[in-house]
Amino acid sequence: MKREEIAAQFATAGSIQEVADHGGGHINDSYRLVNGISGQPDYLLQRVNHYVFKDVDMLMRNMALVTDHIRARLAEQDTPDLDRKTLKIIPTREGNSFFVDPEGNYWRVLNFIRDHVVYESASDPAIAYEGARMFGGFTAMLSDLSASGVGETIPKFHNLRWRLSNLKESIRNDRAQRLASVREEISYVESRVELMTTIQDLGEKGAIPERVTHNDTKINNVLFDRNNRGLCVIDLDTVMPGFVHYDFGDGIRTFTNTGEEDDEELDRITMDVVLFEAFASGFLDSTREILTGTERETLVYAGLLFPFIMGVRFLTDYLDGDRYYKIRHGEHNLVRARAQFRLAQDGEAKLDLLKGIIKKLS
Ligand code: GN1
Ligand code: MG
């Protein structure tokens, strides 16, 4: 089915004139539906990756629950320009939240947040602060939503022990015959298991509460306006029960990295301490009141865990022959894994400094 025909299934206003490529996620495909009628809105059309998200029905139910909740909270505070501050599901003409095409692809349409700016990296502490305030605010707004009412769209998503057991299995299978080239990375992973499972251990002991978390708080999942004020948190596919550490950690991973997520030049990669402080400050400013003492005291470990767990996942996919992530070249997943491990190492070297920052801000 042509994309124009797919777009026509949805209850959009005006008349869609063009379906244009949009955005660069690693998982879903996104298109901008450009409206031909002036004064009528554009939309975002997305093909939800059904290999990654097995239960699209649950995913869309989660999304409706969360976006309705956030919209209500923002409306209570008389927030202006609501349609740029939260996502909205545009139903199909038959009233469903998604459309399945004859080939079995899953499609949905959302409002398009007009006039937004998106960053792939932060060099400005003011942006790190503001992005963190937005992600923290997102979790805080959901703090009165019961975690048991939200489904797990990807079971065990940030469960490190599970990710490590997947890596082990991929090592055993060596499906793409790449094992010989990643020995060093594997021994690094093995040497860090104890440190990196700190948060999972706290969770399993019940020392930190389960919340509804975003789980993919990377820098390009928060939209800014032209004055660098936060507009909207996007990419709600992985909103599910989790620990606040997950949202803090993925933010640290992406906002404080002085290099790229897939930087081939490892010396460009450091965890910037000024950006760390800015991010932690923004995040705590919007969550301080809802977090427990143990949560605040242990947040810092998430800043190491997230580069580490993403490195483990990229490395696993490399060994599997690149089945999960979209890649731009044959070694892309290995390059990503190495870059993430470098960031985790730099964070670990600065651990005492980072602990001091969080303590001061708490
Ligand atoms: C994936 O699709 P995207 O780019 O939003 C991944 C995240 C990783 C991220 C790495 C469902 O997110 O967990 O952090 O790549 N999403 C899923 O950049 O696996
Ligand atoms: Mg995502």
mmCIF file of C-alpha atoms and ligand atoms in Angstrom:
data_model
loop_
_atom_site.group_PDB
_atom_site.id
_atom_site.type_symbol
_atom_site.label_atom_id
_atom_site.label_comp_id
_atom_site.label_asym_id
_atom_site.label_seq_id
_atom_site.Cartn_x
_atom_site.Cartn_y
_atom_site.Cartn_z
ATOM 1 C CA MET A 1 0.000 0.000 0.000
ATOM 2 C CA LYS A 2 1.294 3.477 -0.849
ATOM 3 C CA ARG A 3 2.062 5.773 2.053
ATOM 4 C CA GLU A 4 -0.456 8.308 0.750
ATOM 5 C CA GLU A 5 -3.153 5.633 0.939
ATOM 6 C CA ILE A 6 -2.085 4.744 4.455
ATOM 7 C CA ALA A 7 -2.222 8.380 5.514
ATOM 8 C CA ALA A 8 -5.747 8.605 4.090
ATOM 9 C CA GLN A 9 -6.948 5.992 6.624
ATOM 10 C CA PHE A 10 -6.627 8.509 9.463
ATOM 11 C CA ALA A 11 -9.041 11.218 10.582
ATOM 12 C CA THR A 12 -6.836 14.165 9.710
ATOM 13 C CA ALA A 13 -8.172 17.674 9.072
ATOM 14 C CA GLY A 14 -7.570 19.600 5.852
ATOM 15 C CA SER A 15 -5.956 17.743 2.983
ATOM 16 C CA ILE A 16 -2.626 15.913 3.085
ATOM 17 C CA GLN A 17 -0.492 17.084 0.213
ATOM 18 C CA GLU A 18 2.809 15.346 0.854
ATOM 19 C CA VAL A 19 4.300 12.470 2.873
ATOM 20 C CA ALA A 20 7.884 13.499 3.695
ATOM 21 C CA ASP A 21 10.636 11.532 5.480
ATOM 22 C CA HIS A 22 11.125 12.713 9.037
ATOM 23 C CA GLY A 23 13.474 12.000 11.944
ATOM 24 C CA GLY A 24 16.102 9.370 12.565
ATOM 25 C CA GLY A 25 15.046 6.818 15.199
ATOM 26 C CA HIS A 26 16.835 3.468 15.336
ATOM 27 C CA ILE A 27 13.601 1.479 15.401
ATOM 28 C CA ASN A 28 10.439 3.019 13.863
ATOM 29 C CA ASP A 29 10.008 4.866 10.533
ATOM 30 C CA SER A 30 8.552 8.377 10.667
ATOM 31 C CA TYR A 31 7.024 10.655 8.049
ATOM 32 C CA ARG A 32 5.612 14.143 8.166
ATOM 33 C CA LEU A 33 2.167 14.552 6.661
ATOM 34 C CA VAL A 34 2.228 18.018 5.180
ATOM 35 C CA ASN A 35 -1.136 19.723 5.044
ATOM 36 C CA GLY A 36 -2.057 21.458 1.800
ATOM 37 C CA ILE A 37 -4.704 23.677 3.403
ATOM 38 C CA SER A 38 -3.340 26.728 5.145
ATOM 39 C CA GLY A 39 -4.232 26.960 8.810
ATOM 40 C CA GLN A 40 -4.676 23.159 9.025
ATOM 41 C CA PRO A 41 -2.108 21.134 10.969
ATOM 42 C CA ASP A 42 0.603 18.743 9.802
ATOM 43 C CA TYR A 43 0.813 15.269 11.347
ATOM 44 C CA LEU A 44 3.372 12.595 12.088
ATOM 45 C CA LEU A 45 2.842 9.192 10.464
ATOM 46 C CA GLN A 46 4.807 6.320 11.983
ATOM 47 C CA ARG A 47 5.305 2.686 11.135
ATOM 48 C CA VAL A 48 5.703 0.931 14.475
ATOM 49 C CA ASN A 49 8.413 -1.719 14.316
ATOM 50 C CA HIS A 50 6.488 -4.898 14.981
ATOM 51 C CA TYR A 51 9.628 -7.037 15.373
ATOM 52 C CA VAL A 52 10.623 -4.881 18.358
ATOM 53 C CA PHE A 53 7.158 -4.095 19.747
ATOM 54 C CA LYS A 54 5.269 -7.377 19.777
ATOM 55 C CA ASP A 55 2.050 -6.003 21.290
ATOM 56 C CA VAL A 56 1.134 -2.822 19.442
ATOM 57 C CA ASP A 57 -2.352 -2.893 20.914
ATOM 58 C CA MET A 58 -0.927 -2.644 24.448
ATOM 59 C CA LEU A 59 1.580 -0.032 23.341
ATOM 60 C CA MET A 60 -1.181 2.204 21.989
ATOM 61 C CA ARG A 61 -3.302 1.714 25.121
ATOM 62 C CA ASN A 62 -0.341 2.808 27.253
ATOM 63 C CA MET A 63 0.165 5.788 25.030
ATOM 64 C CA ALA A 64 -3.474 6.881 25.243
ATOM 65 C CA LEU A 65 -3.427 6.540 29.028
ATOM 66 C CA VAL A 66 -0.249 8.550 29.433
ATOM 67 C CA THR A 67 -1.030 11.304 26.937
ATOM 68 C CA ASP A 68 -4.549 11.783 28.362
ATOM 69 C CA HIS A 69 -3.099 11.991 31.859
ATOM 70 C CA ILE A 70 -0.453 14.520 30.893
ATOM 71 C CA ARG A 71 -2.900 16.609 28.910
ATOM 72 C CA ALA A 72 -5.226 16.741 31.916
ATOM 73 C CA ARG A 73 -2.385 17.746 34.240
ATOM 74 C CA LEU A 74 -1.205 20.483 31.895
ATOM 75 C CA ALA A 75 -4.773 21.726 31.408
ATOM 76 C CA GLU A 76 -5.209 21.999 35.198
ATOM 77 C CA GLN A 77 -2.212 24.332 35.240
ATOM 78 C CA ASP A 78 -3.747 26.400 32.398
ATOM 79 C CA THR A 79 -0.796 25.598 30.148
ATOM 80 C CA PRO A 80 -1.120 27.541 26.883
ATOM 81 C CA ASP A 81 -0.545 25.984 23.438
ATOM 82 C CA LEU A 82 -1.425 22.470 24.666
ATOM 83 C CA ASP A 83 -1.115 20.886 21.227
ATOM 84 C CA ARG A 84 2.605 21.626 21.197
ATOM 85 C CA LYS A 85 3.124 20.417 24.791
ATOM 86 C CA THR A 86 1.904 16.864 24.537
ATOM 87 C CA LEU A 87 1.317 14.166 21.953
ATOM 88 C CA LYS A 88 -2.122 13.213 20.748
ATOM 89 C CA ILE A 89 -3.183 10.040 18.969
ATOM 90 C CA ILE A 90 -5.140 10.767 15.771
ATOM 91 C CA PRO A 91 -7.544 7.848 15.261
ATOM 92 C CA THR A 92 -8.307 6.132 11.990
ATOM 93 C CA ARG A 93 -11.553 7.078 10.233
ATOM 94 C CA GLU A 94 -13.003 3.932 11.819
ATOM 95 C CA GLY A 95 -12.003 5.101 15.280
ATOM 96 C CA ASN A 96 -9.002 2.839 15.965
ATOM 97 C CA SER A 97 -5.720 4.058 17.400
ATOM 98 C CA PHE A 98 -3.669 2.333 14.684
ATOM 99 C CA PHE A 99 -4.034 0.823 11.228
ATOM 100 C CA VAL A 100 -2.687 -2.516 10.004
ATOM 101 C CA ASP A 101 -1.947 -2.563 6.260
ATOM 102 C CA PRO A 102 -2.413 -5.692 4.092
ATOM 103 C CA GLU A 103 1.279 -6.586 4.539
ATOM 104 C CA GLY A 104 0.875 -6.607 8.313
ATOM 105 C CA ASN A 105 2.656 -3.308 9.027
ATOM 106 C CA TYR A 106 1.369 -1.251 11.964
ATOM 107 C CA TRP A 107 0.792 2.472 11.421
ATOM 108 C CA ARG A 108 -0.278 5.369 13.634
ATOM 109 C CA VAL A 109 -0.685 9.116 13.302
ATOM 110 C CA LEU A 110 0.155 11.752 15.933
ATOM 111 C CA ASN A 111 -0.064 15.525 16.057
ATOM 112 C CA PHE A 112 3.035 17.167 14.589
ATOM 113 C CA ILE A 113 4.612 19.583 17.065
ATOM 114 C CA ARG A 114 5.024 22.701 14.993
ATOM 115 C CA ASP A 115 8.076 24.952 15.166
ATOM 116 C CA HIS A 116 10.279 22.671 17.219
ATOM 117 C CA VAL A 117 14.022 22.319 17.549
ATOM 118 C CA VAL A 118 15.719 18.997 18.282
ATOM 119 C CA TYR A 119 19.317 18.398 19.382
ATOM 120 C CA GLU A 120 21.523 15.366 18.809
ATOM 121 C CA SER A 121 24.036 16.494 21.412
ATOM 122 C CA ALA A 122 24.238 19.210 24.049
ATOM 123 C CA SER A 123 27.094 21.636 24.355
ATOM 124 C CA ASP A 124 25.133 24.230 26.261
ATOM 125 C CA PRO A 125 24.434 23.556 29.966
ATOM 126 C CA ALA A 126 21.203 25.564 29.678
ATOM 127 C CA ILE A 127 19.903 23.016 27.169
ATOM 128 C CA ALA A 128 20.979 20.099 29.367
ATOM 129 C CA TYR A 129 19.223 21.702 32.334
ATOM 130 C CA GLU A 130 16.034 22.351 30.390
ATOM 131 C CA GLY A 131 15.914 18.912 28.746
ATOM 132 C CA ALA A 132 16.423 17.273 32.126
ATOM 133 C CA ARG A 133 13.722 19.422 33.693
ATOM 134 C CA MET A 134 11.361 18.230 30.966
ATOM 135 C CA PHE A 135 12.166 14.521 31.426
ATOM 136 C CA GLY A 136 11.999 14.814 35.205
ATOM 137 C CA GLY A 137 8.713 16.689 34.865
ATOM 138 C CA PHE A 138 7.356 13.919 32.659
ATOM 139 C CA THR A 139 8.019 11.279 35.319
ATOM 140 C CA ALA A 140 6.745 13.595 38.048
ATOM 141 C CA MET A 141 3.448 14.159 36.182
ATOM 142 C CA LEU A 142 3.008 10.391 35.968
ATOM 143 C CA SER A 143 3.831 9.799 39.622
ATOM 144 C CA ASP A 144 0.150 9.462 40.549
ATOM 145 C CA LEU A 145 -0.471 6.876 37.826
ATOM 146 C CA SER A 146 -0.255 3.316 39.115
ATOM 147 C CA ALA A 147 2.587 1.376 37.497
ATOM 148 C CA SER A 148 0.433 -1.750 37.466
ATOM 149 C CA GLY A 149 -2.026 -0.082 35.061
ATOM 150 C CA VAL A 150 0.655 0.320 32.394
ATOM 151 C CA GLY A 151 1.762 -2.682 30.322
ATOM 152 C CA GLU A 152 5.367 -3.727 29.640
ATOM 153 C CA THR A 153 5.784 -2.974 25.940
ATOM 154 C CA ILE A 154 9.199 -4.665 25.914
ATOM 155 C CA PRO A 155 9.484 -7.079 28.829
ATOM 156 C CA LYS A 156 12.741 -6.760 30.839
ATOM 157 C CA PHE A 157 13.743 -3.763 28.705
ATOM 158 C CA HIS A 158 16.358 -2.329 31.101
ATOM 159 C CA ASN A 159 17.031 -5.543 33.000
ATOM 160 C CA LEU A 160 20.823 -5.774 32.815
ATOM 161 C CA ARG A 161 21.078 -9.422 33.872
ATOM 162 C CA TRP A 162 18.700 -10.345 31.086
ATOM 163 C CA ARG A 163 20.683 -8.247 28.588
ATOM 164 C CA LEU A 164 23.851 -10.001 29.766
ATOM 165 C CA SER A 165 22.296 -13.408 29.332
ATOM 166 C CA ASN A 166 21.290 -12.429 25.787
ATOM 167 C CA LEU A 167 24.871 -11.400 25.134
ATOM 168 C CA LYS A 168 26.076 -14.764 26.431
ATOM 169 C CA GLU A 169 23.711 -16.567 24.114
ATOM 170 C CA SER A 170 24.863 -14.479 21.157
ATOM 171 C CA ILE A 171 28.469 -15.284 22.046
ATOM 172 C CA ARG A 172 27.586 -18.972 22.127
ATOM 173 C CA ASN A 173 25.833 -18.837 18.746
ATOM 174 C CA ASP A 174 28.281 -16.440 17.077
ATOM 175 C CA ARG A 175 25.762 -16.270 14.275
ATOM 176 C CA ALA A 176 27.647 -13.669 12.207
ATOM 177 C CA GLN A 177 31.104 -15.124 12.899
ATOM 178 C CA ARG A 178 32.274 -11.921 14.542
ATOM 179 C CA LEU A 179 33.289 -13.193 17.958
ATOM 180 C CA ALA A 180 37.030 -13.097 17.356
ATOM 181 C CA SER A 181 36.962 -9.335 16.842
ATOM 182 C CA VAL A 182 35.165 -8.461 20.097
ATOM 183 C CA ARG A 183 37.140 -10.343 22.777
ATOM 184 C CA GLU A 184 38.323 -7.159 24.419
ATOM 185 C CA GLU A 185 34.811 -5.714 24.673
ATOM 186 C CA ILE A 186 33.530 -8.964 26.172
ATOM 187 C CA SER A 187 36.160 -9.051 28.879
ATOM 188 C CA TYR A 188 35.404 -5.415 29.726
ATOM 189 C CA VAL A 189 31.715 -6.301 30.113
ATOM 190 C CA GLU A 190 32.511 -9.258 32.352
ATOM 191 C CA SER A 191 34.703 -7.134 34.584
ATOM 192 C CA ARG A 192 31.927 -4.613 35.251
ATOM 193 C CA VAL A 193 28.927 -6.792 36.054
ATOM 194 C CA GLU A 194 28.987 -6.198 39.787
ATOM 195 C CA LEU A 195 29.176 -2.411 39.639
ATOM 196 C CA MET A 196 26.610 -2.133 36.878
ATOM 197 C CA THR A 197 23.961 -4.298 38.554
ATOM 198 C CA THR A 198 23.755 -1.951 41.566
ATOM 199 C CA ILE A 199 20.393 -0.517 40.509
ATOM 200 C CA GLN A 200 18.864 -3.826 39.548
ATOM 201 C CA ASP A 201 19.864 -5.212 42.956
ATOM 202 C CA LEU A 202 18.227 -2.270 44.735
ATOM 203 C CA GLY A 203 15.077 -2.828 42.701
ATOM 204 C CA GLU A 204 14.948 -6.524 43.461
ATOM 205 C CA LYS A 205 15.367 -5.827 47.176
ATOM 206 C CA GLY A 206 12.465 -3.376 47.012
ATOM 207 C CA ALA A 207 14.709 -0.492 48.097
ATOM 208 C CA ILE A 208 13.550 1.758 45.234
ATOM 209 C CA PRO A 209 9.926 2.095 44.078
ATOM 210 C CA GLU A 210 8.564 1.113 40.719
ATOM 211 C CA ARG A 211 7.182 4.107 38.795
ATOM 212 C CA VAL A 212 5.838 4.843 35.340
ATOM 213 C CA THR A 213 8.956 5.912 33.479
ATOM 214 C CA HIS A 214 9.773 6.991 29.928
ATOM 215 C CA ASN A 215 12.735 4.651 29.448
ATOM 216 C CA ASP A 216 14.209 6.338 26.367
ATOM 217 C CA THR A 217 15.126 9.794 27.630
ATOM 218 C CA LYS A 218 17.748 10.547 25.061
ATOM 219 C CA ILE A 219 18.414 14.106 24.091
ATOM 220 C CA ASN A 220 16.575 13.883 20.777
ATOM 221 C CA ASN A 221 13.405 12.714 22.515
ATOM 222 C CA VAL A 222 12.673 16.150 23.952
ATOM 223 C CA LEU A 223 11.574 18.964 21.669
ATOM 224 C CA PHE A 224 12.502 22.592 22.324
ATOM 225 C CA ASP A 225 11.036 25.826 21.021
ATOM 226 C CA ARG A 226 13.137 28.420 19.226
ATOM 227 C CA ASN A 227 14.060 30.059 22.534
ATOM 228 C CA ASN A 228 15.335 26.734 23.897
ATOM 229 C CA ARG A 229 12.425 26.310 26.264
ATOM 230 C CA GLY A 230 11.307 22.689 26.532
ATOM 231 C CA LEU A 231 8.137 21.953 24.590
ATOM 232 C CA CYS A 232 7.316 18.273 24.661
ATOM 233 C CA VAL A 233 8.679 14.847 25.557
ATOM 234 C CA ILE A 234 8.220 12.471 22.619
ATOM 235 C CA ASP A 235 8.713 8.775 21.777
ATOM 236 C CA LEU A 236 6.365 7.178 24.279
ATOM 237 C CA ASP A 237 6.681 3.582 22.993
ATOM 238 C CA THR A 238 8.709 2.443 25.956
ATOM 239 C CA VAL A 239 6.706 4.207 28.672
ATOM 240 C CA MET A 240 6.201 1.403 31.168
ATOM 241 C CA PRO A 241 6.940 0.456 34.762
ATOM 242 C CA GLY A 242 10.547 1.189 35.675
ATOM 243 C CA PHE A 243 12.883 2.950 38.072
ATOM 244 C CA VAL A 244 13.514 6.684 37.949
ATOM 245 C CA HIS A 245 17.178 5.782 37.431
ATOM 246 C CA TYR A 246 16.343 4.678 33.907
ATOM 247 C CA ASP A 247 15.251 8.163 32.919
ATOM 248 C CA PHE A 248 18.101 9.853 34.716
ATOM 249 C CA GLY A 249 20.631 7.417 33.242
ATOM 250 C CA ASP A 250 19.661 7.610 29.586
ATOM 251 C CA GLY A 251 19.648 11.382 29.888
ATOM 252 C CA ILE A 252 23.157 11.412 31.310
ATOM 253 C CA ARG A 253 24.259 9.035 28.550
ATOM 254 C CA THR A 254 23.124 11.331 25.772
ATOM 255 C CA PHE A 255 23.259 14.856 27.223
ATOM 256 C CA THR A 256 26.753 14.699 28.725
ATOM 257 C CA ASN A 257 28.618 12.830 25.980
ATOM 258 C CA THR A 258 31.095 15.202 24.310
ATOM 259 C CA GLY A 259 31.207 12.813 21.329
ATOM 260 C CA GLU A 260 28.498 11.091 19.321
ATOM 261 C CA GLU A 261 26.603 7.955 20.293
ATOM 262 C CA ASP A 262 28.483 6.225 17.462
ATOM 263 C CA ASP A 263 31.702 8.209 17.483
ATOM 264 C CA GLU A 264 34.560 6.379 15.780
ATOM 265 C CA GLU A 265 37.046 8.735 17.403
ATOM 266 C CA LEU A 266 37.010 7.402 20.958
ATOM 267 C CA ASP A 267 39.065 10.277 22.315
ATOM 268 C CA ARG A 268 36.210 12.629 21.558
ATOM 269 C CA ILE A 269 34.039 10.758 24.054
ATOM 270 C CA THR A 270 33.961 12.009 27.636
ATOM 271 C CA MET A 271 31.279 12.487 30.249
ATOM 272 C CA ASP A 272 31.266 16.255 30.604
ATOM 273 C CA VAL A 273 31.089 17.226 34.257
ATOM 274 C CA VAL A 274 29.518 20.640 33.641
ATOM 275 C CA LEU A 275 26.784 19.080 31.512
ATOM 276 C CA PHE A 276 26.357 16.361 34.137
ATOM 277 C CA GLU A 277 25.734 18.975 36.799
ATOM 278 C CA ALA A 278 23.338 20.883 34.542
ATOM 279 C CA PHE A 279 21.383 17.727 33.718
ATOM 280 C CA ALA A 280 21.265 16.524 37.323
ATOM 281 C CA SER A 281 20.168 19.957 38.449
ATOM 282 C CA GLY A 282 17.287 20.156 35.971
ATOM 283 C CA PHE A 283 16.196 16.599 36.685
ATOM 284 C CA LEU A 284 16.224 17.076 40.447
ATOM 285 C CA ASP A 285 14.431 20.422 40.201
ATOM 286 C CA SER A 286 11.419 18.675 38.724
ATOM 287 C CA THR A 287 11.606 15.429 40.761
ATOM 288 C CA ARG A 288 13.146 16.373 44.110
ATOM 289 C CA GLU A 289 9.772 16.340 45.840
ATOM 290 C CA ILE A 290 8.704 12.929 44.622
ATOM 291 C CA LEU A 291 11.983 11.015 45.017
ATOM 292 C CA THR A 292 12.975 9.004 48.062
ATOM 293 C CA GLY A 293 16.347 9.466 49.753
ATOM 294 C CA THR A 294 17.605 6.140 48.417
ATOM 295 C CA GLU A 295 16.598 7.097 44.894
ATOM 296 C CA ARG A 296 18.512 10.364 45.078
ATOM 297 C CA GLU A 297 21.566 8.772 46.673
ATOM 298 C CA THR A 298 21.858 6.100 44.003
ATOM 299 C CA LEU A 299 20.974 8.095 40.860
ATOM 300 C CA VAL A 300 24.637 8.500 40.016
ATOM 301 C CA TYR A 301 25.048 4.796 39.211
ATOM 302 C CA ALA A 302 22.505 5.160 36.422
ATOM 303 C CA GLY A 303 24.910 7.492 34.648
ATOM 304 C CA LEU A 304 27.308 4.549 34.321
ATOM 305 C CA LEU A 305 24.684 1.872 33.767
ATOM 306 C CA PHE A 306 23.113 3.452 30.706
ATOM 307 C CA PRO A 307 26.173 3.751 28.491
ATOM 308 C CA PHE A 308 27.052 0.238 29.677
ATOM 309 C CA ILE A 309 23.694 -1.409 28.969
ATOM 310 C CA MET A 310 23.404 0.275 25.551
ATOM 311 C CA GLY A 311 26.922 -0.924 24.776
ATOM 312 C CA VAL A 312 25.895 -4.456 25.752
ATOM 313 C CA ARG A 313 22.838 -4.245 23.479
ATOM 314 C CA PHE A 314 24.774 -2.863 20.494
ATOM 315 C CA LEU A 315 27.447 -5.525 20.971
ATOM 316 C CA THR A 316 24.808 -8.271 21.149
ATOM 317 C CA ASP A 317 23.199 -7.033 17.944
ATOM 318 C CA TYR A 318 26.599 -6.931 16.265
ATOM 319 C CA LEU A 319 27.179 -10.583 17.183
ATOM 320 C CA ASP A 320 23.674 -11.455 15.983
ATOM 321 C CA GLY A 321 24.340 -9.936 12.560
ATOM 322 C CA ASP A 322 22.454 -6.629 13.020
ATOM 323 C CA ARG A 323 18.873 -7.760 13.400
ATOM 324 C CA TYR A 324 17.541 -5.212 15.859
ATOM 325 C CA TYR A 325 18.946 -1.755 15.206
ATOM 326 C CA LYS A 326 18.957 0.042 11.905
ATOM 327 C CA ILE A 327 22.585 0.401 10.788
ATOM 328 C CA ARG A 328 24.302 2.688 8.298
ATOM 329 C CA HIS A 329 27.352 0.464 7.685
ATOM 330 C CA GLY A 330 28.544 -3.057 8.511
ATOM 331 C CA GLU A 331 30.503 -2.164 11.653
ATOM 332 C CA HIS A 332 27.990 0.365 12.958
ATOM 333 C CA ASN A 333 26.843 -1.642 15.979
ATOM 334 C CA LEU A 334 30.435 -2.382 16.998
ATOM 335 C CA VAL A 335 31.363 1.291 16.686
ATOM 336 C CA ARG A 336 28.332 2.179 18.810
ATOM 337 C CA ALA A 337 29.223 -0.419 21.444
ATOM 338 C CA ARG A 338 32.811 0.804 21.711
ATOM 339 C CA ALA A 339 31.693 4.408 22.007
ATOM 340 C CA GLN A 340 29.230 3.543 24.764
ATOM 341 C CA PHE A 341 31.819 1.546 26.720
ATOM 342 C CA ARG A 342 34.247 4.448 26.488
ATOM 343 C CA LEU A 343 31.607 6.747 27.976
ATOM 344 C CA ALA A 344 30.889 4.298 30.808
ATOM 345 C CA GLN A 345 34.627 4.099 31.554
ATOM 346 C CA ASP A 346 34.983 7.848 31.667
ATOM 347 C CA GLY A 347 31.974 8.131 33.971
ATOM 348 C CA GLU A 348 33.434 5.481 36.252
ATOM 349 C CA ALA A 349 36.755 7.331 36.437
ATOM 350 C CA LYS A 350 34.829 10.436 37.541
ATOM 351 C CA LEU A 351 32.484 8.614 39.907
ATOM 352 C CA ASP A 352 33.514 10.365 43.120
ATOM 353 C CA LEU A 353 33.229 13.747 41.496
ATOM 354 C CA LEU A 354 29.777 12.916 40.112
ATOM 355 C CA LYS A 355 28.615 11.597 43.481
ATOM 356 C CA GLY A 356 29.654 14.899 45.052
ATOM 357 C CA ILE A 357 27.616 16.830 42.485
ATOM 358 C CA ILE A 358 24.449 14.856 43.170
ATOM 359 C CA LYS A 359 24.920 15.159 46.899
ATOM 360 C CA LYS A 360 25.299 18.917 46.632
ATOM 361 C CA LEU A 361 22.161 19.206 44.455
ATOM 362 C CA SER A 362 19.983 16.892 46.532
HETATM 363 C C1 GN1 B 1 16.477 2.888 20.306
HETATM 364 O O1 GN1 B 1 14.432 4.025 18.196
HETATM 365 P P1 GN1 B 1 15.133 4.915 19.128
HETATM 366 O O2 GN1 B 1 16.283 5.576 18.464
HETATM 367 O O3 GN1 B 1 14.184 5.838 19.813
HETATM 368 C C2 GN1 B 1 16.172 1.962 21.482
HETATM 369 C C3 GN1 B 1 16.641 2.568 22.789
HETATM 370 C C4 GN1 B 1 18.102 2.908 22.702
HETATM 371 C C5 GN1 B 1 18.367 3.762 21.492
HETATM 372 C C6 GN1 B 1 19.836 4.005 21.338
HETATM 373 C C7 GN1 B 1 12.818 0.311 21.572
HETATM 374 O O4 GN1 B 1 15.702 4.044 20.377
HETATM 375 O O5 GN1 B 1 16.451 1.671 23.837
HETATM 376 O O6 GN1 B 1 18.471 3.648 23.812
HETATM 377 O O7 GN1 B 1 17.862 3.185 20.297
HETATM 378 N N1 GN1 B 1 14.744 1.698 21.534
HETATM 379 C C8 GN1 B 1 14.280 0.459 21.605
HETATM 380 O O8 GN1 B 1 20.039 5.223 20.749
HETATM 381 O O9 GN1 B 1 15.018 -0.519 21.672
HETATM 382 MG MG MG B 2 12.906 5.251 21.235
#
